[in-house]
CSV table of N, CA and C in Angstrom, one decimal:
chain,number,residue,atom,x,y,z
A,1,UNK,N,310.9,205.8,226.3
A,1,UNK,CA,310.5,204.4,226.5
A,1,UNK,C,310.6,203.9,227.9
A,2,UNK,N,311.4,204.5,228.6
A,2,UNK,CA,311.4,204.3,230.0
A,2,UNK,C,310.7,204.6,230.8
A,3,UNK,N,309.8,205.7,230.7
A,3,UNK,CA,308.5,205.8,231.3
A,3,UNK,C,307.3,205.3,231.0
A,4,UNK,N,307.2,204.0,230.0
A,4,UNK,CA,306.1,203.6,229.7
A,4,UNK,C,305.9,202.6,230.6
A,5,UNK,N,306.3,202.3,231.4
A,5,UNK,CA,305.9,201.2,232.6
A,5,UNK,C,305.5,202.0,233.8
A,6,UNK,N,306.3,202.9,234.1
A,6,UNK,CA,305.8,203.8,235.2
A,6,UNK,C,303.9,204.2,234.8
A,7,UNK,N,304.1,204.7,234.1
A,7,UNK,CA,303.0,205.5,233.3
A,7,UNK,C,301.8,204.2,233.3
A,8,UNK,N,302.5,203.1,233.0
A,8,UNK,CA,301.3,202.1,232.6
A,8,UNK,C,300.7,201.5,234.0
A,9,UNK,N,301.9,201.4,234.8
A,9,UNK,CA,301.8,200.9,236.5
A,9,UNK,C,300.6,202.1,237.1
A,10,UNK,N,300.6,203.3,237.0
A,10,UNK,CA,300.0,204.8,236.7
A,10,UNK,C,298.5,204.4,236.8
A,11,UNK,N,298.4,204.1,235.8
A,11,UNK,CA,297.3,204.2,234.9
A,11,UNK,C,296.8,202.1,235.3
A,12,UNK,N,297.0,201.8,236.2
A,12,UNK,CA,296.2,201.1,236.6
A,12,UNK,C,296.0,200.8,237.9
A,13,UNK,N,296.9,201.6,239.0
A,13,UNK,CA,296.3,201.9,240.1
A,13,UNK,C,295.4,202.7,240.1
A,14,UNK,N,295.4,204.3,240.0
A,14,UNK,CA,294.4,205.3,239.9
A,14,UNK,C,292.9,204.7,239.9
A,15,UNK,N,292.7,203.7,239.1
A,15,UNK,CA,291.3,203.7,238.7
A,15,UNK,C,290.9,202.5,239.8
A,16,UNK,N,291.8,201.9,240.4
A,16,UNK,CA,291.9,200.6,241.5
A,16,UNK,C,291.6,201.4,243.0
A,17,UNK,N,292.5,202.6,242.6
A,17,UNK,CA,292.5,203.4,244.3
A,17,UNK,C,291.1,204.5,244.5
A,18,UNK,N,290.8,204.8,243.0
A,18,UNK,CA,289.3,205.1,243.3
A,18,UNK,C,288.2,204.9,243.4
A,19,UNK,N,288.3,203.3,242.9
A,19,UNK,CA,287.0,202.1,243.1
A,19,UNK,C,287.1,201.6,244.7
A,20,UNK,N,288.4,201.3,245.2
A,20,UNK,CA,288.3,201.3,246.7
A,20,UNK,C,287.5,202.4,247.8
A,21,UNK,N,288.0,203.7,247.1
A,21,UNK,CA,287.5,204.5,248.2
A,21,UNK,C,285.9,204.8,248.0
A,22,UNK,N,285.4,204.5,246.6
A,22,UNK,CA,284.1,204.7,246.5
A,22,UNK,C,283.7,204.1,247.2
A,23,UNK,N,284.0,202.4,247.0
A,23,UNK,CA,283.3,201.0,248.2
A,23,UNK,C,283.2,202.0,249.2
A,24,UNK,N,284.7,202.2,250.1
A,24,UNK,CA,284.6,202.3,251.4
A,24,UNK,C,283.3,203.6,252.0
A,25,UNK,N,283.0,204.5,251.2
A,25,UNK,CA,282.0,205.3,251.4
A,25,UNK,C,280.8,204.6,251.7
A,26,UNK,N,280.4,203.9,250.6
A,26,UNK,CA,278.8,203.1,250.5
A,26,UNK,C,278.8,202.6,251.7
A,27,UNK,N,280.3,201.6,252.1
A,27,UNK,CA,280.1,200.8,253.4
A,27,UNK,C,279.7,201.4,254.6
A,28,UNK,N,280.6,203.0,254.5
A,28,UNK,CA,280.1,203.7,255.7
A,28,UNK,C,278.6,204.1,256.1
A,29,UNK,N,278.3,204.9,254.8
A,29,UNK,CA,276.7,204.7,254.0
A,29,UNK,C,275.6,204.0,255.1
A,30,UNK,N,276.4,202.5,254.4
A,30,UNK,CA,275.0,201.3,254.3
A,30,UNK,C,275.3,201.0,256.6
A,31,UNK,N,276.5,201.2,256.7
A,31,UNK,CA,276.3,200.6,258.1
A,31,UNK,C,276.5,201.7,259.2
A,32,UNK,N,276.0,203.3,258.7
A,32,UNK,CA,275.5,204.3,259.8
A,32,UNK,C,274.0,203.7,259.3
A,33,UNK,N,273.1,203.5,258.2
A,33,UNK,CA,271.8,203.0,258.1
A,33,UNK,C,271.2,201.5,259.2
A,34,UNK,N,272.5,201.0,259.3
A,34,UNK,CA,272.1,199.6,259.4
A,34,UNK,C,272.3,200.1,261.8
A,35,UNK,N,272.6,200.8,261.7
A,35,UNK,CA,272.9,201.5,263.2
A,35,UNK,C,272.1,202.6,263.3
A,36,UNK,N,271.2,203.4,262.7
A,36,UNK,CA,270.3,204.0,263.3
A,36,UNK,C,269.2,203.6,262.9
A,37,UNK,N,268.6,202.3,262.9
A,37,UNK,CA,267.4,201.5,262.6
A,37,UNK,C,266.2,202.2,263.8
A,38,UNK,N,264.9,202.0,263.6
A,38,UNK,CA,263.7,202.3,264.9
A,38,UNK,C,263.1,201.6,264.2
A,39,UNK,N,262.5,200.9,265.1
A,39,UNK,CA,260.9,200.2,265.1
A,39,UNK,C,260.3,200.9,264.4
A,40,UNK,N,259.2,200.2,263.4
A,40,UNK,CA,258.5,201.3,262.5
A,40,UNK,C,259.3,201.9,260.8
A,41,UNK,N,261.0,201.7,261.0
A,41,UNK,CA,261.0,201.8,259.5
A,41,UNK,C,260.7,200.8,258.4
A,42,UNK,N,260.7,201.6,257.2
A,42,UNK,CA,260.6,200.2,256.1
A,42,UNK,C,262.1,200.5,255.7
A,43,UNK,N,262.3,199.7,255.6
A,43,UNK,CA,264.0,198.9,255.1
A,43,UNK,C,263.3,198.0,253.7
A,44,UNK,N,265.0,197.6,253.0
A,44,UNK,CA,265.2,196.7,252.2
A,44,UNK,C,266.4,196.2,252.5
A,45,UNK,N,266.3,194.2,251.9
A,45,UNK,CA,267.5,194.1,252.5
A,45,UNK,C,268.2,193.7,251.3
A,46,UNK,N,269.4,193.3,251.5
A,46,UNK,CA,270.5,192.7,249.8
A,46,UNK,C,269.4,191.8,249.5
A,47,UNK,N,268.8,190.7,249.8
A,47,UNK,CA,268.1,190.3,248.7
A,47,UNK,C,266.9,190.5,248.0
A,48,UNK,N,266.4,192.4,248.6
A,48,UNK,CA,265.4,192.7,247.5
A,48,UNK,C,264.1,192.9,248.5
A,49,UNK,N,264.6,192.5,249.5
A,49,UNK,CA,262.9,191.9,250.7
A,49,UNK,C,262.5,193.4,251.3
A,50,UNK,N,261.3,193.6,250.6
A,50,UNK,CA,260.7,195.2,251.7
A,50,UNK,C,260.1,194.8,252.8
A,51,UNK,N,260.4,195.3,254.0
A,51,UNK,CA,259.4,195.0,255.1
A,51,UNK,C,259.6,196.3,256.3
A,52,UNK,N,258.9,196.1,257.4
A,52,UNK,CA,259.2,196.9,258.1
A,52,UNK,C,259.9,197.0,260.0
A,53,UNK,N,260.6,197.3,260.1
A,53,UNK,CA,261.5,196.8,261.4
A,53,UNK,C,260.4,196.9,262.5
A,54,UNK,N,260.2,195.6,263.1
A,54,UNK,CA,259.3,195.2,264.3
A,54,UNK,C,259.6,195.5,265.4
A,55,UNK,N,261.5,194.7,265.4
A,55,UNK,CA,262.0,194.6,266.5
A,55,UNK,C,263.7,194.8,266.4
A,56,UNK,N,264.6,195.4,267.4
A,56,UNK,CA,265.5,195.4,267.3
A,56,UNK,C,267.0,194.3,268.0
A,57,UNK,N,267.6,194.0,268.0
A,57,UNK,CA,268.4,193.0,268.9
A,57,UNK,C,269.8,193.6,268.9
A,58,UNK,N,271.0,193.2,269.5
A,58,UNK,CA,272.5,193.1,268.8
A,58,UNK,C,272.7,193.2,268.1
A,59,UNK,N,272.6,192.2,267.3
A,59,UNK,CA,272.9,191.9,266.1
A,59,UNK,C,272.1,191.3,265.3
A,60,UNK,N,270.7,191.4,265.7
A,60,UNK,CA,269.7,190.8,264.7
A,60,UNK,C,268.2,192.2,264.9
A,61,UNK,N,267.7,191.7,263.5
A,61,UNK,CA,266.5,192.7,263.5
A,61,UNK,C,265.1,191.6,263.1
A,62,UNK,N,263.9,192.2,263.9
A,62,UNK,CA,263.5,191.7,263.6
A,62,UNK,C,262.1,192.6,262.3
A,63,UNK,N,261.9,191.6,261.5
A,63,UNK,CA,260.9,192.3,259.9
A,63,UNK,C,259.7,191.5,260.0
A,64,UNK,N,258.8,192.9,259.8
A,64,UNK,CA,257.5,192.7,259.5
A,64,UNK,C,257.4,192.3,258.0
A,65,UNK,N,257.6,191.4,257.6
A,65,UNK,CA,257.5,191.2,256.3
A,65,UNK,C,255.5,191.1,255.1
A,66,UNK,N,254.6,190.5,256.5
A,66,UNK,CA,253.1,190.6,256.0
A,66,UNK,C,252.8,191.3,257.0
A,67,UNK,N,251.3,191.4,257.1
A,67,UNK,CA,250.6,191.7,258.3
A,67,UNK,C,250.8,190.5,259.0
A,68,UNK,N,251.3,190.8,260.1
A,68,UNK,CA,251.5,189.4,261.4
A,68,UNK,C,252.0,188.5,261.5
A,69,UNK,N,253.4,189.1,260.0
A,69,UNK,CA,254.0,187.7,259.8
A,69,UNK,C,255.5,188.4,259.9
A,70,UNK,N,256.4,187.9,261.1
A,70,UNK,CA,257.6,188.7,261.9
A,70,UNK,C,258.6,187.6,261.4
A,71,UNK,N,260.0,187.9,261.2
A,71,UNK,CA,261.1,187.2,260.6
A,71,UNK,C,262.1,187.8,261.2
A,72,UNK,N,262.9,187.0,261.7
A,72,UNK,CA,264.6,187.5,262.7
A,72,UNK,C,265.4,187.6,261.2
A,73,UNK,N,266.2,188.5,261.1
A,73,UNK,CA,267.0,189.1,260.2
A,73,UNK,C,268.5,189.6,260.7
A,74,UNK,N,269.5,189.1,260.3
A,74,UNK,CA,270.9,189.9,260.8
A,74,UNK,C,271.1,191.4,260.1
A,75,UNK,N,271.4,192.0,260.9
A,75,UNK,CA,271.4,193.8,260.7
A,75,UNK,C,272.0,193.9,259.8
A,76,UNK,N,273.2,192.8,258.9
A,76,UNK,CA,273.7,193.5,258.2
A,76,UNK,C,273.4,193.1,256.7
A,77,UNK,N,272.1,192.4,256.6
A,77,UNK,CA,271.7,192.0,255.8
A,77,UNK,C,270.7,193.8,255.5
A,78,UNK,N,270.1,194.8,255.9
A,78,UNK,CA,269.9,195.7,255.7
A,78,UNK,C,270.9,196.9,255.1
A,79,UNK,N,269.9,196.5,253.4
A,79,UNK,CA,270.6,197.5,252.7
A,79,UNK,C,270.6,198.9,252.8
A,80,UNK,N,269.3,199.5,252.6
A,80,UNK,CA,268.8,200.8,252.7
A,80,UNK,C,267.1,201.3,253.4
A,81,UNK,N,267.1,202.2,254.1
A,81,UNK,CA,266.0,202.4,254.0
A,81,UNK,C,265.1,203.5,253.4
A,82,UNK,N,263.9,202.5,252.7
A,82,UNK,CA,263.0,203.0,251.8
A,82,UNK,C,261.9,204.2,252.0
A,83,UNK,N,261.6,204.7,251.3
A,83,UNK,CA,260.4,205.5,251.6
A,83,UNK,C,258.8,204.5,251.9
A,84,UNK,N,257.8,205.1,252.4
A,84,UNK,CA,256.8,204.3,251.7
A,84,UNK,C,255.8,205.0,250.7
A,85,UNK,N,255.4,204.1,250.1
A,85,UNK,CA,254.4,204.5,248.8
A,85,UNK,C,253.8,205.2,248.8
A,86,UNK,N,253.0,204.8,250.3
A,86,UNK,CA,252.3,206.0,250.0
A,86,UNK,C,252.2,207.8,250.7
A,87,UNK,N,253.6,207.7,251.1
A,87,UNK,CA,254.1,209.1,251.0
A,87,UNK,C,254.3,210.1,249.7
A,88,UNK,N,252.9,211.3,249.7
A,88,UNK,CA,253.3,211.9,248.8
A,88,UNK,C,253.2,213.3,249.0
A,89,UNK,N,253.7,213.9,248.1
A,89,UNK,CA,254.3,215.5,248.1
A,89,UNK,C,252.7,216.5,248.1
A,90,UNK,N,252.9,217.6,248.2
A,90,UNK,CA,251.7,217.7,248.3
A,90,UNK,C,251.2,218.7,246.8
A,91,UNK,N,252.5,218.4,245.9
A,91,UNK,CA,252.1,218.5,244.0
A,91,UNK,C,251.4,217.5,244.0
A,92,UNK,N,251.7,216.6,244.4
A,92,UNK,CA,251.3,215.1,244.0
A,92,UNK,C,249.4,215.0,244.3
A,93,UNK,N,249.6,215.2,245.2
A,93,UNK,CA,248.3,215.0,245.6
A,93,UNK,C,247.0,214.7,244.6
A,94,UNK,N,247.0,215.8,242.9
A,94,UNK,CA,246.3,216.4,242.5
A,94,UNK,C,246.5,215.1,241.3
A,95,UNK,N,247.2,214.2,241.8
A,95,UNK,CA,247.3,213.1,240.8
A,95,UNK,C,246.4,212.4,241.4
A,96,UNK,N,246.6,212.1,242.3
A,96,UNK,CA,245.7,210.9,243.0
A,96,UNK,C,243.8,211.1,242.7
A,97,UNK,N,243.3,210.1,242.2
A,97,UNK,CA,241.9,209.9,242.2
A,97,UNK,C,241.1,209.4,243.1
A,98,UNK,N,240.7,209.8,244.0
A,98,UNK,CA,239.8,209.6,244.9
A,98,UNK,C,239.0,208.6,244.9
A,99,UNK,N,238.5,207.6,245.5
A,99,UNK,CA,237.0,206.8,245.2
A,99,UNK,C,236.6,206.4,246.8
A,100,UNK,N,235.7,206.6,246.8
A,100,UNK,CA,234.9,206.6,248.3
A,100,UNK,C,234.3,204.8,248.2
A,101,UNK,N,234.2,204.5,249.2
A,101,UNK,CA,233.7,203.0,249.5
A,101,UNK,C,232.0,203.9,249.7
A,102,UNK,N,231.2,202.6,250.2
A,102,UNK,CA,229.9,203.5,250.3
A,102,UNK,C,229.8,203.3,251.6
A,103,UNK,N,230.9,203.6,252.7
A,103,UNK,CA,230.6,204.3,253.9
A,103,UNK,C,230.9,205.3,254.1
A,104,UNK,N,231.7,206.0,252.7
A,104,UNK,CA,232.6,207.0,252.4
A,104,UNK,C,233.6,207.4,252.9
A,105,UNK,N,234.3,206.0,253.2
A,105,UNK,CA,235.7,206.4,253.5
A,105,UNK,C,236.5,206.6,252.0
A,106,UNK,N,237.3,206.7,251.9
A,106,UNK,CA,238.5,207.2,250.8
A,106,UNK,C,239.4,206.1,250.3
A,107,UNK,N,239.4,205.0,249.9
A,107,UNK,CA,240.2,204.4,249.3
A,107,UNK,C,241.3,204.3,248.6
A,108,UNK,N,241.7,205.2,247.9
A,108,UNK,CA,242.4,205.9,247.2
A,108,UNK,C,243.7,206.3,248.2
A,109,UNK,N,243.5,206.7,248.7
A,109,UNK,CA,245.0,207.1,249.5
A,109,UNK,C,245.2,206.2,250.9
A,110,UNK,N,244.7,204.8,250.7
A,110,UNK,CA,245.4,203.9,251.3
A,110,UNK,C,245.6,203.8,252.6
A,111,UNK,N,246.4,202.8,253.2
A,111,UNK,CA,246.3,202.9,254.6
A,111,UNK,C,246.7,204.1,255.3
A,112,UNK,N,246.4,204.2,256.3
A,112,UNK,CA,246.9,205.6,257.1
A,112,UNK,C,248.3,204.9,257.7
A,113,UNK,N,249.2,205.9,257.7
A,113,UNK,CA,250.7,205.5,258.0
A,113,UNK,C,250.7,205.2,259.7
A,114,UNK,N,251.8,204.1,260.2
A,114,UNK,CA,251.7,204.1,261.4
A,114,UNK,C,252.7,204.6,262.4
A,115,UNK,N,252.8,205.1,263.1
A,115,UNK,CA,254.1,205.8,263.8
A,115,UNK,C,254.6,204.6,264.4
A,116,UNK,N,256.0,204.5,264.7
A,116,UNK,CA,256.6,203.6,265.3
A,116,UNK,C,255.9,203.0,266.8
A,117,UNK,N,255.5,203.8,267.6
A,117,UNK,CA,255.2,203.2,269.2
A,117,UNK,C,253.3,202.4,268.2
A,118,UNK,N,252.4,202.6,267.2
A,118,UNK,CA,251.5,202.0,266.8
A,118,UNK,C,252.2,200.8,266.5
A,119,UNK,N,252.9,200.7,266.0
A,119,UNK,CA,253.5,199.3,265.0
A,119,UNK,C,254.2,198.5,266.2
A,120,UNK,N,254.5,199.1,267.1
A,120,UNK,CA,255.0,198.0,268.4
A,120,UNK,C,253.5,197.5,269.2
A,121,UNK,N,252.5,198.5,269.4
A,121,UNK,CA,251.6,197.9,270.3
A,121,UNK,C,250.9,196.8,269.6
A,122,UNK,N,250.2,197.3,267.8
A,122,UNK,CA,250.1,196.0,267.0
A,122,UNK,C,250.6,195.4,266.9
A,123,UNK,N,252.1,194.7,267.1
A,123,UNK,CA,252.7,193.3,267.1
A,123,UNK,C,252.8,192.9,268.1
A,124,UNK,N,252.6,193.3,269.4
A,124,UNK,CA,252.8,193.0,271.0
A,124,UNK,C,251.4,192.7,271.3
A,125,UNK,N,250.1,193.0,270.6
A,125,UNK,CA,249.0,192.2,270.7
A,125,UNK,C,248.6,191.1,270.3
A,126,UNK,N,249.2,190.9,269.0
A,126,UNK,CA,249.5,189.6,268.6
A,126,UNK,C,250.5,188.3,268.4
């Protein structure tokens, strides 16, 4: 009878001391992501928003959120970053259906991706 408080005290740390240290992982996680940011990623932030990093600051980032439409962001509002869509494997490929415009370009597989130093000179032109 006298170890049922020990036992009970037990049995509700344990599960307190391993939800802490899971947090503290994610935190580490989420803020080596939020410290090796470049111009050119797509990010998401805690509230859900995809866009892609324009510009960098101290403590603030700046998001391509449309075409030509740029938003200051605090760094630590950056949750994770995303892949984009249209990155695909090259299984994949054999999924995608082709359709040509009639100048026959390719439609189907979407914009051409931009490397980081493109996506600074497009926003520095406008």
């Amino acid at each position: 009878m006298e170890l049922l408080f020990p036992l009970l005290i037990l049995a509700l740390l344990v599960p307190m001391f391993l939800g802490i240290r899971r947090q503290k992982k994610e935190m580490a996680k989420t803020t080596e992501v939020q410290d090796s940011l470049q111009v050119g990623d797509r990010v998401m932030t805690t509230a859900g928003l995809h866009a892609t990093v324009a510009g960098l600051g101290e403590s603030t980032v700046d998001l391509e959120i449309a075409p030509g439409v740029v938003t200051t962001w605090s760094r630590l509002v950056i949750r994770e970053r995303v892949a984009d869509d249209t990155d695909l494997d090259e299984d994949d490929t054999d999924l995608v259906e082709t359709d040509t415009d009639l100048d026959g370009t390719d439609t189907a597989a979407g914009p051409a991706e931009e490397t980081p130093e493109q996506t600074q000179r497009r926003l520095d032109k406008e």
